[in-house]
Amino acid sequence: MLTFFKNLSLSRTAWLFLAFVAFVLEATGLYFQHGMGLQPCVMCVYERLAIFGLVIAGLLGAIAPRFAFFRWIALALWGFSAIKGLLLAIKHTDYQLNPSPWNQCEFKPDFPQTMPFDQWFPSIFAPGPVNCSQSQWEMLGWGMPQWLILAFGLFSLFFVLVLISQFKKSRPQYRSVFR
């Protein structure tokens, strides 16, 4: 199994698939915002940025997956984005399932001054006047943060499998006409 994941990490197609799946999630969030008129909260914006990190990780890995430098940078970004997104989605779910005056998110995103994403890309990263404890959408009884726990959990699981597989030694493939 580890050999399978090691070979996947060496293929450009797998990295592009990671970028594509994350891009579909990002596009779905933007459709909810601009197509359906649902305003994102601050936690939604943070989760959206984590998904964007997965898109970038997939594209970085696709540049040159056989070169360890690009692969390890992409793996680091993939792991950070997936795990940080999972923690954000869990916290967002806590805000929705346990609403209280002392368990609320900020009103404004707390991006570093050197990277004010909400000012650079307001149509993507600027939150609306929505409290994080409000649930605006549900499918099969789950809200958006609960679905994101599933998505980020899967991204994290596959990251761990691919990370462990990087330490597996690859055997050279000798081709012999006599075997």
PDB file of C-alpha atoms in Angstrom:
ATOM      1  CA  MET A   1       0.000   0.000   0.000  1.00  0.00           C
ATOM      2  CA  LEU A   2       2.810   2.416   0.815  1.00  0.00           C
ATOM      3  CA  THR A   3       4.371   1.712  -2.555  1.00  0.00           C
ATOM      4  CA  PHE A   4       1.087   2.690  -4.196  1.00  0.00           C
ATOM      5  CA  PHE A   5       1.004   6.047  -2.372  1.00  0.00           C
ATOM      6  CA  LYS A   6       4.707   6.628  -3.055  1.00  0.00           C
ATOM      7  CA  ASN A   7       4.104   6.089  -6.772  1.00  0.00           C
ATOM      8  CA  LEU A   8       1.073   8.374  -6.615  1.00  0.00           C
ATOM      9  CA  SER A   9       3.158  11.151  -5.084  1.00  0.00           C
ATOM     10  CA  LEU A  10       5.585  10.825  -7.987  1.00  0.00           C
ATOM     11  CA  SER A  11       2.865  11.277 -10.605  1.00  0.00           C
ATOM     12  CA  ARG A  12       1.738  14.633 -11.888  1.00  0.00           C
ATOM     13  CA  THR A  13      -1.831  13.359 -12.325  1.00  0.00           C
ATOM     14  CA  ALA A  14      -2.291  12.721  -8.594  1.00  0.00           C
ATOM     15  CA  TRP A  15      -1.140  16.239  -7.697  1.00  0.00           C
ATOM     16  CA  LEU A  16      -3.430  17.735 -10.325  1.00  0.00           C
ATOM     17  CA  PHE A  17      -6.276  15.644  -8.910  1.00  0.00           C
ATOM     18  CA  LEU A  18      -5.601  17.119  -5.453  1.00  0.00           C
ATOM     19  CA  ALA A  19      -5.668  20.635  -6.940  1.00  0.00           C
ATOM     20  CA  PHE A  20      -8.842  19.850  -8.900  1.00  0.00           C
ATOM     21  CA  VAL A  21     -10.769  18.479  -5.909  1.00  0.00           C
ATOM     22  CA  ALA A  22      -9.763  21.465  -3.780  1.00  0.00           C
ATOM     23  CA  PHE A  23     -10.671  23.838  -6.629  1.00  0.00           C
ATOM     24  CA  VAL A  24     -14.131  22.241  -6.875  1.00  0.00           C
ATOM     25  CA  LEU A  25     -14.619  22.817  -3.130  1.00  0.00           C
ATOM     26  CA  GLU A  26     -13.464  26.428  -3.530  1.00  0.00           C
ATOM     27  CA  ALA A  27     -15.790  26.967  -6.495  1.00  0.00           C
ATOM     28  CA  THR A  28     -18.676  25.458  -4.520  1.00  0.00           C
ATOM     29  CA  GLY A  29     -18.057  27.917  -1.682  1.00  0.00           C
ATOM     30  CA  LEU A  30     -17.979  30.798  -4.140  1.00  0.00           C
ATOM     31  CA  TYR A  31     -21.219  29.551  -5.719  1.00  0.00           C
ATOM     32  CA  PHE A  32     -22.858  29.475  -2.288  1.00  0.00           C
ATOM     33  CA  GLN A  33     -21.721  33.062  -1.754  1.00  0.00           C
ATOM     34  CA  HIS A  34     -22.302  34.662  -5.135  1.00  0.00           C
ATOM     35  CA  GLY A  35     -24.890  32.336  -6.702  1.00  0.00           C
ATOM     36  CA  MET A  36     -27.103  31.501  -3.735  1.00  0.00           C
ATOM     37  CA  GLY A  37     -26.481  34.715  -1.784  1.00  0.00           C
ATOM     38  CA  LEU A  38     -25.188  33.045   1.401  1.00  0.00           C
ATOM     39  CA  GLN A  39     -22.757  35.330   3.203  1.00  0.00           C
ATOM     40  CA  PRO A  40     -19.583  33.725   4.605  1.00  0.00           C
ATOM     41  CA  CYS A  41     -18.628  34.234   8.229  1.00  0.00           C
ATOM     42  CA  VAL A  42     -15.068  34.758   9.448  1.00  0.00           C
ATOM     43  CA  MET A  43     -14.537  31.025  10.013  1.00  0.00           C
ATOM     44  CA  CYS A  44     -15.826  30.326   6.487  1.00  0.00           C
ATOM     45  CA  VAL A  45     -13.213  32.734   5.142  1.00  0.00           C
ATOM     46  CA  TYR A  46     -10.455  30.994   7.099  1.00  0.00           C
ATOM     47  CA  GLU A  47     -11.637  27.578   5.856  1.00  0.00           C
ATOM     48  CA  ARG A  48     -11.752  28.952   2.319  1.00  0.00           C
ATOM     49  CA  LEU A  49      -8.135  30.058   2.664  1.00  0.00           C
ATOM     50  CA  ALA A  50      -7.164  26.552   3.849  1.00  0.00           C
ATOM     51  CA  ILE A  51      -8.834  25.069   0.766  1.00  0.00           C
ATOM     52  CA  PHE A  52      -6.965  27.570  -1.389  1.00  0.00           C
ATOM     53  CA  GLY A  53      -3.752  26.310   0.243  1.00  0.00           C
ATOM     54  CA  LEU A  54      -4.651  22.796  -0.941  1.00  0.00           C
ATOM     55  CA  VAL A  55      -5.093  24.093  -4.507  1.00  0.00           C
ATOM     56  CA  ILE A  56      -1.652  25.717  -4.367  1.00  0.00           C
ATOM     57  CA  ALA A  57      -0.131  22.538  -2.869  1.00  0.00           C
ATOM     58  CA  GLY A  58      -1.544  20.439  -5.695  1.00  0.00           C
ATOM     59  CA  LEU A  59      -0.239  22.833  -8.333  1.00  0.00           C
ATOM     60  CA  LEU A  60       3.209  23.011  -6.691  1.00  0.00           C
ATOM     61  CA  GLY A  61       3.403  19.235  -6.550  1.00  0.00           C
ATOM     62  CA  ALA A  62       2.386  18.998 -10.193  1.00  0.00           C
ATOM     63  CA  ILE A  63       5.274  21.222 -11.311  1.00  0.00           C
ATOM     64  CA  ALA A  64       7.896  18.518 -10.809  1.00  0.00           C
ATOM     65  CA  PRO A  65       6.710  15.621  -8.622  1.00  0.00           C
ATOM     66  CA  ARG A  66       9.864  13.574  -9.168  1.00  0.00           C
ATOM     67  CA  PHE A  67      12.080  16.317  -7.713  1.00  0.00           C
ATOM     68  CA  ALA A  68      12.159  16.022  -3.952  1.00  0.00           C
ATOM     69  CA  PHE A  69      12.296  19.797  -3.392  1.00  0.00           C
ATOM     70  CA  PHE A  70       8.949  20.531  -5.064  1.00  0.00           C
ATOM     71  CA  ARG A  71       7.349  17.388  -3.659  1.00  0.00           C
ATOM     72  CA  TRP A  72       8.357  18.181  -0.059  1.00  0.00           C
ATOM     73  CA  ILE A  73       7.276  21.836  -0.311  1.00  0.00           C
ATOM     74  CA  ALA A  74       3.924  20.694  -1.713  1.00  0.00           C
ATOM     75  CA  LEU A  75       3.593  18.058   1.008  1.00  0.00           C
ATOM     76  CA  ALA A  76       4.311  20.630   3.725  1.00  0.00           C
ATOM     77  CA  LEU A  77       1.699  23.015   2.341  1.00  0.00           C
ATOM     78  CA  TRP A  78      -0.785  20.147   1.886  1.00  0.00           C
ATOM     79  CA  GLY A  79      -0.310  18.980   5.467  1.00  0.00           C
ATOM     80  CA  PHE A  80      -0.504  22.456   6.972  1.00  0.00           C
ATOM     81  CA  SER A  81      -3.613  23.390   4.968  1.00  0.00           C
ATOM     82  CA  ALA A  82      -5.432  20.099   5.593  1.00  0.00           C
ATOM     83  CA  ILE A  83      -4.758  19.942   9.327  1.00  0.00           C
ATOM     84  CA  LYS A  84      -5.350  23.663   9.908  1.00  0.00           C
ATOM     85  CA  GLY A  85      -8.574  23.437   7.882  1.00  0.00           C
ATOM     86  CA  LEU A  86      -9.697  20.434   9.933  1.00  0.00           C
ATOM     87  CA  LEU A  87      -9.076  22.303  13.194  1.00  0.00           C
ATOM     88  CA  LEU A  88     -10.926  25.368  11.866  1.00  0.00           C
ATOM     89  CA  ALA A  89     -13.902  23.269  10.749  1.00  0.00           C
ATOM     90  CA  ILE A  90     -14.071  21.561  14.160  1.00  0.00           C
ATOM     91  CA  LYS A  91     -14.007  24.939  15.906  1.00  0.00           C
ATOM     92  CA  HIS A  92     -16.661  26.292  13.499  1.00  0.00           C
ATOM     93  CA  THR A  93     -18.870  23.279  14.215  1.00  0.00           C
ATOM     94  CA  ASP A  94     -18.454  23.944  17.929  1.00  0.00           C
ATOM     95  CA  TYR A  95     -19.633  27.518  17.384  1.00  0.00           C
ATOM     96  CA  GLN A  96     -22.756  26.211  15.645  1.00  0.00           C
ATOM     97  CA  LEU A  97     -23.574  23.313  17.956  1.00  0.00           C
ATOM     98  CA  ASN A  98     -22.820  25.156  21.205  1.00  0.00           C
ATOM     99  CA  PRO A  99     -23.810  28.797  20.650  1.00  0.00           C
ATOM    100  CA  SER A 100     -23.216  31.095  23.574  1.00  0.00           C
ATOM    101  CA  PRO A 101     -22.118  34.701  24.116  1.00  0.00           C
ATOM    102  CA  TRP A 102     -18.590  33.649  25.106  1.00  0.00           C
ATOM    103  CA  ASN A 103     -18.164  31.089  22.300  1.00  0.00           C
ATOM    104  CA  GLN A 104     -18.166  33.270  19.170  1.00  0.00           C
ATOM    105  CA  CYS A 105     -15.822  34.070  16.336  1.00  0.00           C
ATOM    106  CA  GLU A 106     -14.377  37.464  15.512  1.00  0.00           C
ATOM    107  CA  PHE A 107     -16.309  40.028  13.517  1.00  0.00           C
ATOM    108  CA  LYS A 108     -13.409  40.727  11.194  1.00  0.00           C
ATOM    109  CA  PRO A 109     -10.724  38.341   9.878  1.00  0.00           C
ATOM    110  CA  ASP A 110      -7.382  38.544  11.629  1.00  0.00           C
ATOM    111  CA  PHE A 111      -5.010  38.318   8.665  1.00  0.00           C
ATOM    112  CA  PRO A 112      -1.426  39.557   9.057  1.00  0.00           C
ATOM    113  CA  GLN A 113      -0.835  43.156   7.981  1.00  0.00           C
ATOM    114  CA  THR A 114       1.533  41.936   5.287  1.00  0.00           C
ATOM    115  CA  MET A 115      -1.145  39.669   3.768  1.00  0.00           C
ATOM    116  CA  PRO A 116      -4.581  41.307   4.086  1.00  0.00           C
ATOM    117  CA  PHE A 117      -6.437  38.809   1.879  1.00  0.00           C
ATOM    118  CA  ASP A 118      -9.769  40.397   2.762  1.00  0.00           C
ATOM    119  CA  GLN A 119      -8.558  43.679   1.250  1.00  0.00           C
ATOM    120  CA  TRP A 120      -6.724  42.195  -1.717  1.00  0.00           C
ATOM    121  CA  PHE A 121      -9.539  39.826  -2.750  1.00  0.00           C
ATOM    122  CA  PRO A 122     -12.725  41.094  -1.063  1.00  0.00           C
ATOM    123  CA  SER A 123     -15.079  39.064  -3.254  1.00  0.00           C
ATOM    124  CA  ILE A 124     -13.416  35.860  -2.024  1.00  0.00           C
ATOM    125  CA  PHE A 125     -12.058  36.520   1.478  1.00  0.00           C
ATOM    126  CA  ALA A 126     -14.207  39.331   2.928  1.00  0.00           C
ATOM    127  CA  PRO A 127     -16.806  37.984   5.372  1.00  0.00           C
ATOM    128  CA  GLY A 128     -20.385  39.128   5.449  1.00  0.00           C
ATOM    129  CA  PRO A 129     -22.313  40.340   8.488  1.00  0.00           C
ATOM    130  CA  VAL A 130     -23.004  36.785   9.628  1.00  0.00           C
ATOM    131  CA  ASN A 131     -22.301  35.242  13.014  1.00  0.00           C
ATOM    132  CA  CYS A 132     -20.378  31.954  12.933  1.00  0.00           C
ATOM    133  CA  SER A 133     -23.033  30.266  15.090  1.00  0.00           C
ATOM    134  CA  GLN A 134     -25.689  30.691  12.374  1.00  0.00           C
ATOM    135  CA  SER A 135     -26.286  27.759  10.071  1.00  0.00           C
ATOM    136  CA  GLN A 136     -27.352  29.009   6.647  1.00  0.00           C
ATOM    137  CA  TRP A 137     -27.319  25.714   4.737  1.00  0.00           C
ATOM    138  CA  GLU A 138     -27.787  22.011   5.483  1.00  0.00           C
ATOM    139  CA  MET A 139     -27.647  18.796   3.526  1.00  0.00           C
ATOM    140  CA  LEU A 140     -28.630  15.453   5.067  1.00  0.00           C
ATOM    141  CA  GLY A 141     -28.761  17.137   8.471  1.00  0.00           C
ATOM    142  CA  TRP A 142     -25.186  18.408   8.341  1.00  0.00           C
ATOM    143  CA  GLY A 143     -24.160  22.039   8.003  1.00  0.00           C
ATOM    144  CA  MET A 144     -21.241  23.314   5.948  1.00  0.00           C
ATOM    145  CA  PRO A 145     -18.645  23.061   8.742  1.00  0.00           C
ATOM    146  CA  GLN A 146     -19.577  19.434   9.396  1.00  0.00           C
ATOM    147  CA  TRP A 147     -19.122  18.600   5.704  1.00  0.00           C
ATOM    148  CA  LEU A 148     -15.799  20.422   5.817  1.00  0.00           C
ATOM    149  CA  ILE A 149     -14.724  18.248   8.756  1.00  0.00           C
ATOM    150  CA  LEU A 150     -15.295  15.255   6.486  1.00  0.00           C
ATOM    151  CA  ALA A 151     -13.445  16.871   3.559  1.00  0.00           C
ATOM    152  CA  PHE A 152     -10.479  18.108   5.593  1.00  0.00           C
ATOM    153  CA  GLY A 153     -10.396  14.794   7.478  1.00  0.00           C
ATOM    154  CA  LEU A 154     -10.008  12.935   4.183  1.00  0.00           C
ATOM    155  CA  PHE A 155      -7.377  15.407   2.968  1.00  0.00           C
ATOM    156  CA  SER A 156      -5.502  14.912   6.264  1.00  0.00           C
ATOM    157  CA  LEU A 157      -5.774  11.117   6.118  1.00  0.00           C
ATOM    158  CA  PHE A 158      -4.400  10.965   2.578  1.00  0.00           C
ATOM    159  CA  PHE A 159      -1.676  13.436   3.531  1.00  0.00           C
ATOM    160  CA  VAL A 160      -0.521  11.182   6.372  1.00  0.00           C
ATOM    161  CA  LEU A 161      -0.508   8.119   4.079  1.00  0.00           C
ATOM    162  CA  VAL A 162       1.474   9.944   1.387  1.00  0.00           C
ATOM    163  CA  LEU A 163       3.856  11.396   3.983  1.00  0.00           C
ATOM    164  CA  ILE A 164       4.595   7.973   5.484  1.00  0.00           C
ATOM    165  CA  SER A 165       5.068   6.536   1.995  1.00  0.00           C
ATOM    166  CA  GLN A 166       7.837   9.070   1.282  1.00  0.00           C
ATOM    167  CA  PHE A 167      10.123   7.155   3.644  1.00  0.00           C
ATOM    168  CA  LYS A 168       9.624   3.880   1.795  1.00  0.00           C
ATOM    169  CA  LYS A 169      12.594   2.925  -0.303  1.00  0.00           C
ATOM    170  CA  SER A 170      11.779   2.443  -3.931  1.00  0.00           C
ATOM    171  CA  ARG A 171      13.223  -0.620  -5.538  1.00  0.00           C
ATOM    172  CA  PRO A 172      14.640  -0.026  -8.977  1.00  0.00           C
ATOM    173  CA  GLN A 173      12.574  -1.615 -11.690  1.00  0.00           C
ATOM    174  CA  TYR A 174      14.848  -3.894 -13.705  1.00  0.00           C
ATOM    175  CA  ARG A 175      13.411  -5.119 -16.928  1.00  0.00           C
ATOM    176  CA  SER A 176      14.662  -8.415 -18.069  1.00  0.00           C
ATOM    177  CA  VAL A 177      13.638 -10.339 -21.124  1.00  0.00           C
ATOM    178  CA  PHE A 178      14.379 -13.606 -19.329  1.00  0.00           C
ATOM    179  CA  ARG A 179      11.853 -13.187 -16.482  1.00  0.00           C
TER     180      ARG A 179
END
